[in-house]
Each structure stands twice: as C-alpha cells, then as structure tokens.
Amino acid sequence: MEDIFVVEAIDKRFDHVSRIEGRSERLEMLMQLDVNTEIYPIKKEDKYALLITPTLHADGTGDSGYYGQGKQGSIADKYEYIMYGKLYKIQEEGSGADIKAELFISFGGLLLSLKGNPDYITEFQLDHKYFLCMRKLV
C-alpha cells in the first residue's frame, strides 16, 4: 500500500515519541502512527509519502530476515524513516456501504492504526511482518 498522507494533528506522547494523525490523499485512509520525533521530526500539515510493504527488495522477492549489505536496489534507498513490525490485529466495523476496516501494526511498541475502505486492506495478512517506509515531500 502506497499513498501520500497529510499530517492533521500531532500528540506528544513521550519525550521522544509523538502520535501523528493523518489522512491519505488518494485512498482516503485515516492513520495514527507513533513516530520517534527525536530522530525524525514531524510537522503539522506536512505531506509524507508512506509505503507499507512486506519486503525492501526492489525485485519483490521475500524478506529472508537477514540484511544483505551488498544487494543493489533496495526500496529503502528512496525513504528517510523505516520501521519493521508485525500486523497483530485486523477488524471491521459498520455494514453495507459504510463498512470500514482497520489494521494495527506494532513496530517494537510504536503503533500504526490504518482505517478506511476494506478493499485496500485485503492484501494484508494477520501475523505477517511489514516495513513502513516514509519520506517528507517538499
């Protein structure tokens, strides 16, 4: 899943972590994301490209769990902030045309909640690991 998110609110949770809330431009998803703002500062109303992917290999091959330093063409080369975590919960609410799906990924305690059209969440699988890749757009 890839989209551009506009930061609508920032809530300082801890000394170095803030929870940002944003809305995607294309997919109309709502996001809440904990970010280590000491190493990656975030500002309200800024736009960020966000990608959630099961692999960082440009050719799409699966993640082996080991980092190959000599490999060329990593997706990570295009992003500034990357986290790796596990999808631990998917839920749906509402019915008919008003149904919404929400997924939750934990990145070592930093959380992501993504809510919106269930069609954009069907590709995600419970208990699988995903990379969140983010970069600020100018």
mmCIF file with all atom_site columns, C-alpha atoms in Angstrom:
data_model
loop_
_atom_site.group_PDB
_atom_site.id
_atom_site.type_symbol
_atom_site.label_atom_id
_atom_site.label_alt_id
_atom_site.label_comp_id
_atom_site.label_asym_id
_atom_site.label_entity_id
_atom_site.label_seq_id
_atom_site.pdbx_PDB_ins_code
_atom_site.Cartn_x
_atom_site.Cartn_y
_atom_site.Cartn_z
_atom_site.occupancy
_atom_site.B_iso_or_equiv
_atom_site.pdbx_formal_charge
_atom_site.auth_seq_id
_atom_site.auth_comp_id
_atom_site.auth_asym_id
_atom_site.auth_atom_id
_atom_site.pdbx_PDB_model_num
ATOM 1   C CA . MET A 1 1   ? 0.000   0.000   0.000  1.00 0.00 ? 1   MET A CA 1
ATOM 2   C CA . GLU A 1 2   ? 1.368   3.363   -1.010 1.00 0.00 ? 2   GLU A CA 1
ATOM 3   C CA . ASP A 1 3   ? -0.119  6.836   -0.647 1.00 0.00 ? 3   ASP A CA 1
ATOM 4   C CA . ILE A 1 4   ? 0.576   10.410  0.398  1.00 0.00 ? 4   ILE A CA 1
ATOM 5   C CA . PHE A 1 5   ? -0.528  11.402  3.898  1.00 0.00 ? 5   PHE A CA 1
ATOM 6   C CA . VAL A 1 6   ? -1.115  14.912  5.228  1.00 0.00 ? 6   VAL A CA 1
ATOM 7   C CA . VAL A 1 7   ? -0.409  15.304  8.956  1.00 0.00 ? 7   VAL A CA 1
ATOM 8   C CA . GLU A 1 8   ? -3.522  16.774  10.594 1.00 0.00 ? 8   GLU A CA 1
ATOM 9   C CA . ALA A 1 9   ? -2.574  16.505  14.284 1.00 0.00 ? 9   ALA A CA 1
ATOM 10  C CA . ILE A 1 10  ? 0.421   15.712  16.484 1.00 0.00 ? 10  ILE A CA 1
ATOM 11  C CA . ASP A 1 11  ? 0.112   14.473  20.061 1.00 0.00 ? 11  ASP A CA 1
ATOM 12  C CA . LYS A 1 12  ? 3.348   14.365  22.065 1.00 0.00 ? 12  LYS A CA 1
ATOM 13  C CA . ARG A 1 13  ? 3.124   11.027  23.926 1.00 0.00 ? 13  ARG A CA 1
ATOM 14  C CA . PHE A 1 14  ? 6.590   10.759  25.468 1.00 0.00 ? 14  PHE A CA 1
ATOM 15  C CA . ASP A 1 15  ? 9.868   12.688  25.408 1.00 0.00 ? 15  ASP A CA 1
ATOM 16  C CA . HIS A 1 16  ? 10.910  11.289  22.039 1.00 0.00 ? 16  HIS A CA 1
ATOM 17  C CA . VAL A 1 17  ? 7.687   9.860   20.585 1.00 0.00 ? 17  VAL A CA 1
ATOM 18  C CA . SER A 1 18  ? 4.681   11.625  19.100 1.00 0.00 ? 18  SER A CA 1
ATOM 19  C CA . ARG A 1 19  ? 1.467   10.151  17.734 1.00 0.00 ? 19  ARG A CA 1
ATOM 20  C CA . ILE A 1 20  ? 0.614   11.714  14.414 1.00 0.00 ? 20  ILE A CA 1
ATOM 21  C CA . GLU A 1 21  ? -2.794  11.633  12.788 1.00 0.00 ? 21  GLU A CA 1
ATOM 22  C CA . GLY A 1 22  ? -3.127  11.978  9.047  1.00 0.00 ? 22  GLY A CA 1
ATOM 23  C CA . ARG A 1 23  ? -5.361  11.378  6.072  1.00 0.00 ? 23  ARG A CA 1
ATOM 24  C CA . SER A 1 24  ? -4.285  9.873   2.785  1.00 0.00 ? 24  SER A CA 1
ATOM 25  C CA . GLU A 1 25  ? -4.903  11.812  -0.397 1.00 0.00 ? 25  GLU A CA 1
ATOM 26  C CA . ARG A 1 26  ? -5.705  9.004   -2.825 1.00 0.00 ? 26  ARG A CA 1
ATOM 27  C CA . LEU A 1 27  ? -7.079  6.096   -0.780 1.00 0.00 ? 27  LEU A CA 1
ATOM 28  C CA . GLU A 1 28  ? -8.912  8.187   1.838  1.00 0.00 ? 28  GLU A CA 1
ATOM 29  C CA . MET A 1 29  ? -7.406  6.257   4.739  1.00 0.00 ? 29  MET A CA 1
ATOM 30  C CA . LEU A 1 30  ? -7.089  7.606   8.286  1.00 0.00 ? 30  LEU A CA 1
ATOM 31  C CA . MET A 1 31  ? -3.781  6.949   10.001 1.00 0.00 ? 31  MET A CA 1
ATOM 32  C CA . GLN A 1 32  ? -2.469  7.154   13.538 1.00 0.00 ? 32  GLN A CA 1
ATOM 33  C CA . LEU A 1 33  ? 1.259   6.492   13.788 1.00 0.00 ? 33  LEU A CA 1
ATOM 34  C CA . ASP A 1 34  ? 3.758   6.691   16.622 1.00 0.00 ? 34  ASP A CA 1
ATOM 35  C CA . VAL A 1 35  ? 6.994   8.276   15.384 1.00 0.00 ? 35  VAL A CA 1
ATOM 36  C CA . ASN A 1 36  ? 10.323  8.765   17.115 1.00 0.00 ? 36  ASN A CA 1
ATOM 37  C CA . THR A 1 37  ? 10.342  12.530  16.550 1.00 0.00 ? 37  THR A CA 1
ATOM 38  C CA . GLU A 1 38  ? 13.780  12.902  18.119 1.00 0.00 ? 38  GLU A CA 1
ATOM 39  C CA . ILE A 1 39  ? 15.332  11.254  15.075 1.00 0.00 ? 39  ILE A CA 1
ATOM 40  C CA . TYR A 1 40  ? 12.593  12.097  12.536 1.00 0.00 ? 40  TYR A CA 1
ATOM 41  C CA . PRO A 1 41  ? 10.857  15.433  13.270 1.00 0.00 ? 41  PRO A CA 1
ATOM 42  C CA . ILE A 1 42  ? 7.264   15.776  12.004 1.00 0.00 ? 42  ILE A CA 1
ATOM 43  C CA . LYS A 1 43  ? 5.290   18.979  11.436 1.00 0.00 ? 43  LYS A CA 1
ATOM 44  C CA . LYS A 1 44  ? 1.555   19.524  11.187 1.00 0.00 ? 44  LYS A CA 1
ATOM 45  C CA . GLU A 1 45  ? 0.234   19.990  7.633  1.00 0.00 ? 45  GLU A CA 1
ATOM 46  C CA . ASP A 1 46  ? 3.367   18.495  6.046  1.00 0.00 ? 46  ASP A CA 1
ATOM 47  C CA . LYS A 1 47  ? 2.939   15.788  3.420  1.00 0.00 ? 47  LYS A CA 1
ATOM 48  C CA . TYR A 1 48  ? 4.650   12.411  3.608  1.00 0.00 ? 48  TYR A CA 1
ATOM 49  C CA . ALA A 1 49  ? 4.912   9.552   1.140  1.00 0.00 ? 49  ALA A CA 1
ATOM 50  C CA . LEU A 1 50  ? 4.103   6.340   3.005  1.00 0.00 ? 50  LEU A CA 1
ATOM 51  C CA . LEU A 1 51  ? 4.646   2.777   1.834  1.00 0.00 ? 51  LEU A CA 1
ATOM 52  C CA . ILE A 1 52  ? 3.754   -0.404  3.718  1.00 0.00 ? 52  ILE A CA 1
ATOM 53  C CA . THR A 1 53  ? 5.432   -3.416  2.135  1.00 0.00 ? 53  THR A CA 1
ATOM 54  C CA . PRO A 1 54  ? 6.436   -6.965  3.128  1.00 0.00 ? 54  PRO A CA 1
ATOM 55  C CA . THR A 1 55  ? 9.892   -6.578  1.527  1.00 0.00 ? 55  THR A CA 1
ATOM 56  C CA . LEU A 1 56  ? 12.522  -3.950  0.815  1.00 0.00 ? 56  LEU A CA 1
ATOM 57  C CA . HIS A 1 57  ? 13.860  -5.821  -2.205 1.00 0.00 ? 57  HIS A CA 1
ATOM 58  C CA . ALA A 1 58  ? 13.230  -3.819  -5.382 1.00 0.00 ? 58  ALA A CA 1
ATOM 59  C CA . ASP A 1 59  ? 12.588  -7.031  -7.339 1.00 0.00 ? 59  ASP A CA 1
ATOM 60  C CA . GLY A 1 60  ? 9.805   -8.007  -4.899 1.00 0.00 ? 60  GLY A CA 1
ATOM 61  C CA . THR A 1 61  ? 11.474  -11.133 -3.526 1.00 0.00 ? 61  THR A CA 1
ATOM 62  C CA . GLY A 1 62  ? 10.524  -12.017 0.021  1.00 0.00 ? 62  GLY A CA 1
ATOM 63  C CA . ASP A 1 63  ? 12.377  -10.902 3.115  1.00 0.00 ? 63  ASP A CA 1
ATOM 64  C CA . SER A 1 64  ? 14.701  -13.603 4.465  1.00 0.00 ? 64  SER A CA 1
ATOM 65  C CA . GLY A 1 65  ? 15.164  -11.947 7.854  1.00 0.00 ? 65  GLY A CA 1
ATOM 66  C CA . TYR A 1 66  ? 18.822  -11.243 7.087  1.00 0.00 ? 66  TYR A CA 1
ATOM 67  C CA . TYR A 1 67  ? 20.285  -7.992  5.784  1.00 0.00 ? 67  TYR A CA 1
ATOM 68  C CA . GLY A 1 68  ? 22.396  -8.408  2.642  1.00 0.00 ? 68  GLY A CA 1
ATOM 69  C CA . GLN A 1 69  ? 24.693  -5.407  2.628  1.00 0.00 ? 69  GLN A CA 1
ATOM 70  C CA . GLY A 1 70  ? 25.902  -5.950  -0.924 1.00 0.00 ? 70  GLY A CA 1
ATOM 71  C CA . LYS A 1 71  ? 22.469  -6.091  -2.559 1.00 0.00 ? 71  LYS A CA 1
ATOM 72  C CA . GLN A 1 72  ? 21.555  -3.386  -5.024 1.00 0.00 ? 72  GLN A CA 1
ATOM 73  C CA . GLY A 1 73  ? 18.224  -1.664  -5.495 1.00 0.00 ? 73  GLY A CA 1
ATOM 74  C CA . SER A 1 74  ? 16.626  -1.528  -2.058 1.00 0.00 ? 74  SER A CA 1
ATOM 75  C CA . ILE A 1 75  ? 13.276  0.230   -1.719 1.00 0.00 ? 75  ILE A CA 1
ATOM 76  C CA . ALA A 1 76  ? 14.750  1.763   1.444  1.00 0.00 ? 76  ALA A CA 1
ATOM 77  C CA . ASP A 1 77  ? 17.016  3.949   -0.703 1.00 0.00 ? 77  ASP A CA 1
ATOM 78  C CA . LYS A 1 78  ? 14.005  6.156   -1.557 1.00 0.00 ? 78  LYS A CA 1
ATOM 79  C CA . TYR A 1 79  ? 12.842  6.740   2.039  1.00 0.00 ? 79  TYR A CA 1
ATOM 80  C CA . GLU A 1 80  ? 14.090  8.577   5.148  1.00 0.00 ? 80  GLU A CA 1
ATOM 81  C CA . TYR A 1 81  ? 12.338  6.754   8.007  1.00 0.00 ? 81  TYR A CA 1
ATOM 82  C CA . ILE A 1 82  ? 11.781  2.994   8.075  1.00 0.00 ? 82  ILE A CA 1
ATOM 83  C CA . MET A 1 83  ? 10.295  0.706   10.721 1.00 0.00 ? 83  MET A CA 1
ATOM 84  C CA . TYR A 1 84  ? 9.780   -3.074  10.734 1.00 0.00 ? 84  TYR A CA 1
ATOM 85  C CA . GLY A 1 85  ? 6.899   -4.655  12.605 1.00 0.00 ? 85  GLY A CA 1
ATOM 86  C CA . LYS A 1 86  ? 4.134   -7.197  12.838 1.00 0.00 ? 86  LYS A CA 1
ATOM 87  C CA . LEU A 1 87  ? 0.463   -6.885  11.910 1.00 0.00 ? 87  LEU A CA 1
ATOM 88  C CA . TYR A 1 88  ? -1.329  -8.034  15.053 1.00 0.00 ? 88  TYR A CA 1
ATOM 89  C CA . LYS A 1 89  ? -4.973  -7.088  14.504 1.00 0.00 ? 89  LYS A CA 1
ATOM 90  C CA . ILE A 1 90  ? -7.498  -6.506  11.702 1.00 0.00 ? 90  ILE A CA 1
ATOM 91  C CA . GLN A 1 91  ? -11.071 -5.506  12.463 1.00 0.00 ? 91  GLN A CA 1
ATOM 92  C CA . GLU A 1 92  ? -14.156 -4.312  10.604 1.00 0.00 ? 92  GLU A CA 1
ATOM 93  C CA . GLU A 1 93  ? -16.949 -2.041  11.744 1.00 0.00 ? 93  GLU A CA 1
ATOM 94  C CA . GLY A 1 94  ? -20.194 -0.887  10.187 1.00 0.00 ? 94  GLY A CA 1
ATOM 95  C CA . SER A 1 95  ? -22.135 -2.616  7.433  1.00 0.00 ? 95  SER A CA 1
ATOM 96  C CA . GLY A 1 96  ? -23.048 -2.277  3.783  1.00 0.00 ? 96  GLY A CA 1
ATOM 97  C CA . ALA A 1 97  ? -21.592 0.783   2.060  1.00 0.00 ? 97  ALA A CA 1
ATOM 98  C CA . ASP A 1 98  ? -20.479 2.201   5.441  1.00 0.00 ? 98  ASP A CA 1
ATOM 99  C CA . ILE A 1 99  ? -18.165 -0.689  6.337  1.00 0.00 ? 99  ILE A CA 1
ATOM 100 C CA . LYS A 1 100 ? -14.655 0.302   7.435  1.00 0.00 ? 100 LYS A CA 1
ATOM 101 C CA . ALA A 1 101 ? -11.656 -1.902  8.092  1.00 0.00 ? 101 ALA A CA 1
ATOM 102 C CA . GLU A 1 102 ? -8.783  -1.125  10.430 1.00 0.00 ? 102 GLU A CA 1
ATOM 103 C CA . LEU A 1 103 ? -5.394  -2.745  10.747 1.00 0.00 ? 103 LEU A CA 1
ATOM 104 C CA . PHE A 1 104 ? -2.874  -2.456  13.549 1.00 0.00 ? 104 PHE A CA 1
ATOM 105 C CA . ILE A 1 105 ? 0.885   -2.970  13.240 1.00 0.00 ? 105 ILE A CA 1
ATOM 106 C CA . SER A 1 106 ? 3.343   -2.828  16.128 1.00 0.00 ? 106 SER A CA 1
ATOM 107 C CA . PHE A 1 107 ? 6.879   -1.663  15.383 1.00 0.00 ? 107 PHE A CA 1
ATOM 108 C CA . GLY A 1 108 ? 8.513   -2.674  18.644 1.00 0.00 ? 108 GLY A CA 1
ATOM 109 C CA . GLY A 1 109 ? 5.948   -0.720  20.658 1.00 0.00 ? 109 GLY A CA 1
ATOM 110 C CA . LEU A 1 110 ? 5.439   2.144   18.201 1.00 0.00 ? 110 LEU A CA 1
ATOM 111 C CA . LEU A 1 111 ? 1.967   1.583   16.784 1.00 0.00 ? 111 LEU A CA 1
ATOM 112 C CA . LEU A 1 112 ? 0.224   2.143   13.456 1.00 0.00 ? 112 LEU A CA 1
ATOM 113 C CA . SER A 1 113 ? -3.529  2.215   13.005 1.00 0.00 ? 113 SER A CA 1
ATOM 114 C CA . LEU A 1 114 ? -4.825  2.482   9.452  1.00 0.00 ? 114 LEU A CA 1
ATOM 115 C CA . LYS A 1 115 ? -8.577  2.768   8.888  1.00 0.00 ? 115 LYS A CA 1
ATOM 116 C CA . GLY A 1 116 ? -10.663 3.020   5.732  1.00 0.00 ? 116 GLY A CA 1
ATOM 117 C CA . ASN A 1 117 ? -12.035 1.148   2.750  1.00 0.00 ? 117 ASN A CA 1
ATOM 118 C CA . PRO A 1 118 ? -11.665 -2.625  3.295  1.00 0.00 ? 118 PRO A CA 1
ATOM 119 C CA . ASP A 1 119 ? -10.614 -3.074  -0.362 1.00 0.00 ? 119 ASP A CA 1
ATOM 120 C CA . TYR A 1 120 ? -7.225  -1.505  0.439  1.00 0.00 ? 120 TYR A CA 1
ATOM 121 C CA . ILE A 1 121 ? -6.643  -3.717  3.476  1.00 0.00 ? 121 ILE A CA 1
ATOM 122 C CA . THR A 1 122 ? -7.453  -7.138  1.981  1.00 0.00 ? 122 THR A CA 1
ATOM 123 C CA . GLU A 1 123 ? -3.854  -7.664  0.809  1.00 0.00 ? 123 GLU A CA 1
ATOM 124 C CA . PHE A 1 124 ? -2.572  -7.568  4.398  1.00 0.00 ? 124 PHE A CA 1
ATOM 125 C CA . GLN A 1 125 ? -2.306  -10.769 6.418  1.00 0.00 ? 125 GLN A CA 1
ATOM 126 C CA . LEU A 1 126 ? -2.501  -11.191 10.167 1.00 0.00 ? 126 LEU A CA 1
ATOM 127 C CA . ASP A 1 127 ? 0.770   -12.098 11.932 1.00 0.00 ? 127 ASP A CA 1
ATOM 128 C CA . HIS A 1 128 ? 2.904   -11.139 8.912  1.00 0.00 ? 128 HIS A CA 1
ATOM 129 C CA . LYS A 1 129 ? 5.771   -8.667  9.136  1.00 0.00 ? 129 LYS A CA 1
ATOM 130 C CA . TYR A 1 130 ? 5.803   -5.394  7.218  1.00 0.00 ? 130 TYR A CA 1
ATOM 131 C CA . PHE A 1 131 ? 8.091   -2.449  6.608  1.00 0.00 ? 131 PHE A CA 1
ATOM 132 C CA . LEU A 1 132 ? 6.754   1.070   6.968  1.00 0.00 ? 132 LEU A CA 1
ATOM 133 C CA . CYS A 1 133 ? 8.719   3.457   4.764  1.00 0.00 ? 133 CYS A CA 1
ATOM 134 C CA . MET A 1 134 ? 8.227   7.199   4.997  1.00 0.00 ? 134 MET A CA 1
ATOM 135 C CA . ARG A 1 135 ? 9.694   10.357  3.454  1.00 0.00 ? 135 ARG A CA 1
ATOM 136 C CA . LYS A 1 136 ? 8.769   14.018  3.587  1.00 0.00 ? 136 LYS A CA 1
ATOM 137 C CA . LEU A 1 137 ? 7.523   15.595  0.371  1.00 0.00 ? 137 LEU A CA 1
ATOM 138 C CA . VAL A 1 138 ? 8.633   19.096  -0.494 1.00 0.00 ? 138 VAL A CA 1
#
